[in-house]
Amino acid sequence: MSGWDRQQMADRLAREFQDGWIVNLGVGIPTLCSNTDIGDRDILYHAENGVIGYGPVLPAGQEDLHLVNAGGQNVSLNPGAAIVHHADSFGIIRSGRIDVTVMGAYEVAASGDFANWKLAGQLGGGIGGAMDLAACAQRVFIILEHTTRKGEPRLLRQCSLPVTARGVVTLVATNLGLFAPAGEGFAVRELAPGVSFEAAQTATGAPLLPG
Amino acid sequence: MSGWDRQQMADRLAREFQDGWIVNLGVGIPTLCSNTDIGDRDILYHAENGVIGYGPVLPAGQEDLHLVNAGGQNVSLNPGAAIVHHADSFGIIRSGRIDVTVMGAYEVAASGDFANWKLAGQLGGGIGGAMDLAACAQRVFIILEHTTRKGEPRLLRQCSLPVTARGVVTLVATNLGLFAPAGEGFAVRELAPGVSFEAAQTATGAPLLPG
Amino acid sequence: MGQRSKVFGNFTEAVADIPDGAAVAFGGFAGPGTPYNLTRALLAQGAKRLTCIANTTGGAHQPRMPDIGMLVENGQVAKVICAFTAATRPTDVLPFTPFYERGEVEAELVPQGTLAERLRAAGAGIPAFYTPTAVGTELAEGRETRVIHGREYLLEYALPCDVALIRAWRADAAGNLQFRLSQRNFCPLMAMAARTTIVEVEEPVLPAGAIDPDQVHLPGIFVHRLVPIPPAPEGLWTTRRQERAR
Amino acid sequence: MGQRSKVFGNFTEAVADIPDGAAVAFGGFAGPGTPYNLTRALLAQGAKRLTCIANTTGGAHQPRMPDIGMLVENGQVAKVICAFTAATRPTDVLPFTPFYERGEVEAELVPQGTLAERLRAAGAGIPAFYTPTAVGTELAEGRETRVIHGREYLLEYALPCDVALIRAWRADAAGNLQFRLSQRNFCPLMAMAARTTIVEVEEPVLPAGAIDPDQVHLPGIFVHRLVPIPPAPEGLWTTRRQERAR
């Protein structure tokens, strides 16, 4: 089974961004979305640390050490960028001005629940801005590998881990394709090249519904 | 009876400001405090509209139209001045960082209550920043004419008007002198030149206690 | 760039779609930050039953400038939410006052810091908060309070608005704003609290990127329409000294 | 000028009086704004039973830099209040983790926006507020919620601290600060929440008045001690490129 690599997963989701959207990118694969060529669409990338209007990650030697995205990577700024502090940055988030937040996750449920802050049996966790974003953004998109390293499904009927927020995920990109939580299962919006419906179903812990 | 004029009342209170204090000056006579020569003391004047570190009112022709104090007068800025918006300005106030606020008032009570936002029978009122300042500044000083235009006392046992805050005033400058609310009456800290204790008592609606 | 421009050619066009019944916030503290030009356009536009949010109802000084008091006189206002519903000098009678006394306009009197914080809360997605301000006063009568760490606080709710009319010094095409000195006052908070922020700008609109990202006072996220103020006498209260001197 | 200078000659002196049991906030999001030099001085100073407030406990990356993880290893920490008490990459093990698992350090996990807002509330004299964040999650279990306009919100309390350690780009003698780009992050909020704010500054301290009042990111009211960072290798993480290249 082939499928998409990490940048392709990010590119596929970035294709869904609509002209004029304000987009928040979380740590990990989601940060790759700001590398995607979005053509003539006007997309404003917001990072939780108060950077509004950033662009691609810069190569070593060209980076500005004072400027990082949510993943701690040194990014560039687009014309019209602005900087705010953390309270104003999360004010933008909580007041519903983020059109979409793209996050990584451990698990996504067919109900739209997702879990990305605490592993089973773990003491403490890593919430970061995920709960604020999940509760308040207009849309939540998730990017994750379709299965764990042990091959267990991460798209499930119900989350087994403590959730980050309930019923909020509307679109999921994995290495196998693009899926939409649909209550009883996941609607298949698109399968990655070389991935069959049956192979995707086998790797999924909930029914797949033909898109 | 002679006594102090408005600038002298302001000057007298400004003499009480201690080195390093952050001082908020309200509308009316209090704004005259920033005209007072305070010698080598380092006083930072804060205005409710977010101006931190201003100085004397500027004469016409020298003023900057973008810069006003709480009274809407065009003031100067001292070196080290900074501008914040209204929420941050009142954050400074509510978090207790104002060492003293100087306000005008209609009435002051021996209990430290004062009233400065609503006249008898008036519909609505003019609160401005007075309630925030009165509730949160470290000290509240009041400057007011000792009596109304009709000659009725404004230093009273109890306020007759709706209060701005209770039990907060510690020092009062009037045209007759400097007084401190002391529970049962007002302690006389100083009488203006030409003002006798008896004359001041006659003009006061609460016992005066020899300082 | 796919998005349409934020720059509007004139004030009339910029306020044209403000509907009857809208909650409109007006920036400004004394002159600086006050949207005189947009307010004049709103007077001409004629929207009715407005809720007007500002520090004062205006009209305390001569010469009169376009303000909430004029909107009240023009029959456009249902309610004001202000820190002053009377003048600071009790002998001044506001244009607003007779309408208020006759019950033709409603008023909510809010301490200035609480007003700023309620706007900020709306802009920050905070629905309610506690404040020490006004506890023990007439304004707190019958309202919910809570003792936290031994001190009594009053519950206050966010104050969202439909439209913010503000004035700024400079803007770029992305809508990023800079205010000069005490012009800042309530302006950024009202923009944060508003669904649509309309700005009269003193300087010509700069290209995106011309304002240092570290020196933006209000990010373009909060700004939807920009109207450059024409020179006096067409533009009101132009602060360029040479124009005022004419 | 009567007031004594805010400029301190070295980091040791600037952190000398931080007492055992203090609540200390540490600025920074990844590298920018992180007070490495002040944290190193606090490690040497040795204050115990600290409550450490920051975005993360640090220590996720090599090479190690002075951080809360090191303070934990040094036996100085009673409790952390952070948005991350585990790494974002589950395979990374934080230096903090074994101490937490053995019960030697307490931890309060707070969503990042709530952490920022709790600090801001403390700095703004707001004792508590409501937020939609974390409703319906494990973090909300057993806690007070309130339905406002039909939506459920969680009650959160202000988070004041005794000391804020932050890093800035420029400062003037009045303590006014400027941050460069994403260096700003939590730094102004922690300073507002703190009784004493101590700043490591990348550029030499400017005379009062050298920073345009409109371009101050954090007024000197919130800033008590300034320590200019010496050139590398004595100064940690100097961001001047020529020094790093050495």
GROMACS .gro file of C-alpha atoms in nm, chain C residues 117 120 124-132 144 146 148-149 153 155 157-158 169 178-182 184 212-217, chain D residues 117 120 124-132 144 146 148-149 153 155 157-158 169 178-182 184 212-217:
model
   64
  539GLU     CA    1  -1.290   4.519   3.007
  542ARG     CA    2  -1.202   4.332   2.567
  546ALA     CA    3  -1.125   3.765   2.364
  547GLY     CA    4  -1.408   3.510   2.380
  548ILE     CA    5  -1.454   3.554   2.756
  549PRO     CA    6  -1.829   3.563   2.825
  550ALA     CA    7  -1.809   3.701   3.179
  551PHE     CA    8  -1.564   3.803   3.451
  552TYR     CA    9  -1.549   3.944   3.802
  553THR     CA   10  -1.432   4.292   3.899
  554PRO     CA   11  -1.396   4.482   4.227
  566GLU     CA   12  -2.467   3.903   4.141
  568ARG     CA   13  -1.901   3.665   4.459
  570ILE     CA   14  -1.304   3.542   4.602
  571HIS     CA   15  -1.009   3.516   4.839
  575TYR     CA   16  -1.648   4.116   4.330
  577LEU     CA   17  -2.004   3.970   3.788
  579TYR     CA   18  -2.070   4.019   3.108
  580ALA     CA   19  -1.890   4.064   2.777
  591TRP     CA   20  -0.334   5.725   1.243
  600GLN     CA   21  -0.126   5.219   1.425
  601PHE     CA   22  -0.267   5.479   1.662
  602ARG     CA   23  -0.082   5.791   1.766
  603LEU     CA   24  -0.054   5.858   2.142
  604SER     CA   25  -0.385   5.877   2.327
  606ARG     CA   26  -0.546   5.436   2.100
  634ASP     CA   27   0.673   4.674   1.102
  635PRO     CA   28   0.489   4.364   1.239
  636ASP     CA   29   0.623   4.452   1.586
  637GLN     CA   30   0.469   4.797   1.567
  638VAL     CA   31   0.115   4.701   1.474
  639HIS     CA   32  -0.129   4.814   1.746
  785GLU     CA   33  -0.563   3.453   3.022
  788ARG     CA   34  -0.346   3.845   3.210
  792ALA     CA   35  -0.549   4.327   3.518
  793GLY     CA   36  -0.704   4.288   3.864
  794ILE     CA   37  -0.965   4.038   3.742
  795PRO     CA   38  -0.991   3.760   4.002
  796ALA     CA   39  -1.179   3.509   3.787
  797PHE     CA   40  -1.340   3.463   3.447
  798TYR     CA   41  -1.525   3.209   3.236
  799THR     CA   42  -1.387   3.031   2.929
  800PRO     CA   43  -1.523   2.774   2.683
  812GLU     CA   44  -1.755   2.479   3.844
  814ARG     CA   45  -2.187   2.806   3.416
  816ILE     CA   46  -2.412   3.179   2.966
  817HIS     CA   47  -2.631   3.257   2.665
  821TYR     CA   48  -1.819   2.773   3.031
  823LEU     CA   49  -1.469   2.914   3.580
  825TYR     CA   50  -0.906   3.197   3.849
  826ALA     CA   51  -0.633   3.458   3.807
  837TRP     CA   52   1.502   4.277   2.290
  846GLN     CA   53   1.029   4.605   2.326
  847PHE     CA   54   1.019   4.243   2.216
  848ARG     CA   55   1.121   4.124   1.871
  849LEU     CA   56   0.871   3.909   1.681
  850SER     CA   57   0.762   3.592   1.859
  852ARG     CA   58   0.670   3.864   2.296
  880ASP     CA   59   0.887   5.591   2.106
  881PRO     CA   60   0.598   5.584   2.361
  882ASP     CA   61   0.376   5.438   2.087
  883GLN     CA   62   0.617   5.150   2.034
  884VAL     CA   63   0.651   5.030   2.391
  885HIS     CA   64   0.526   4.671   2.423
   0.00000   0.00000   0.00000
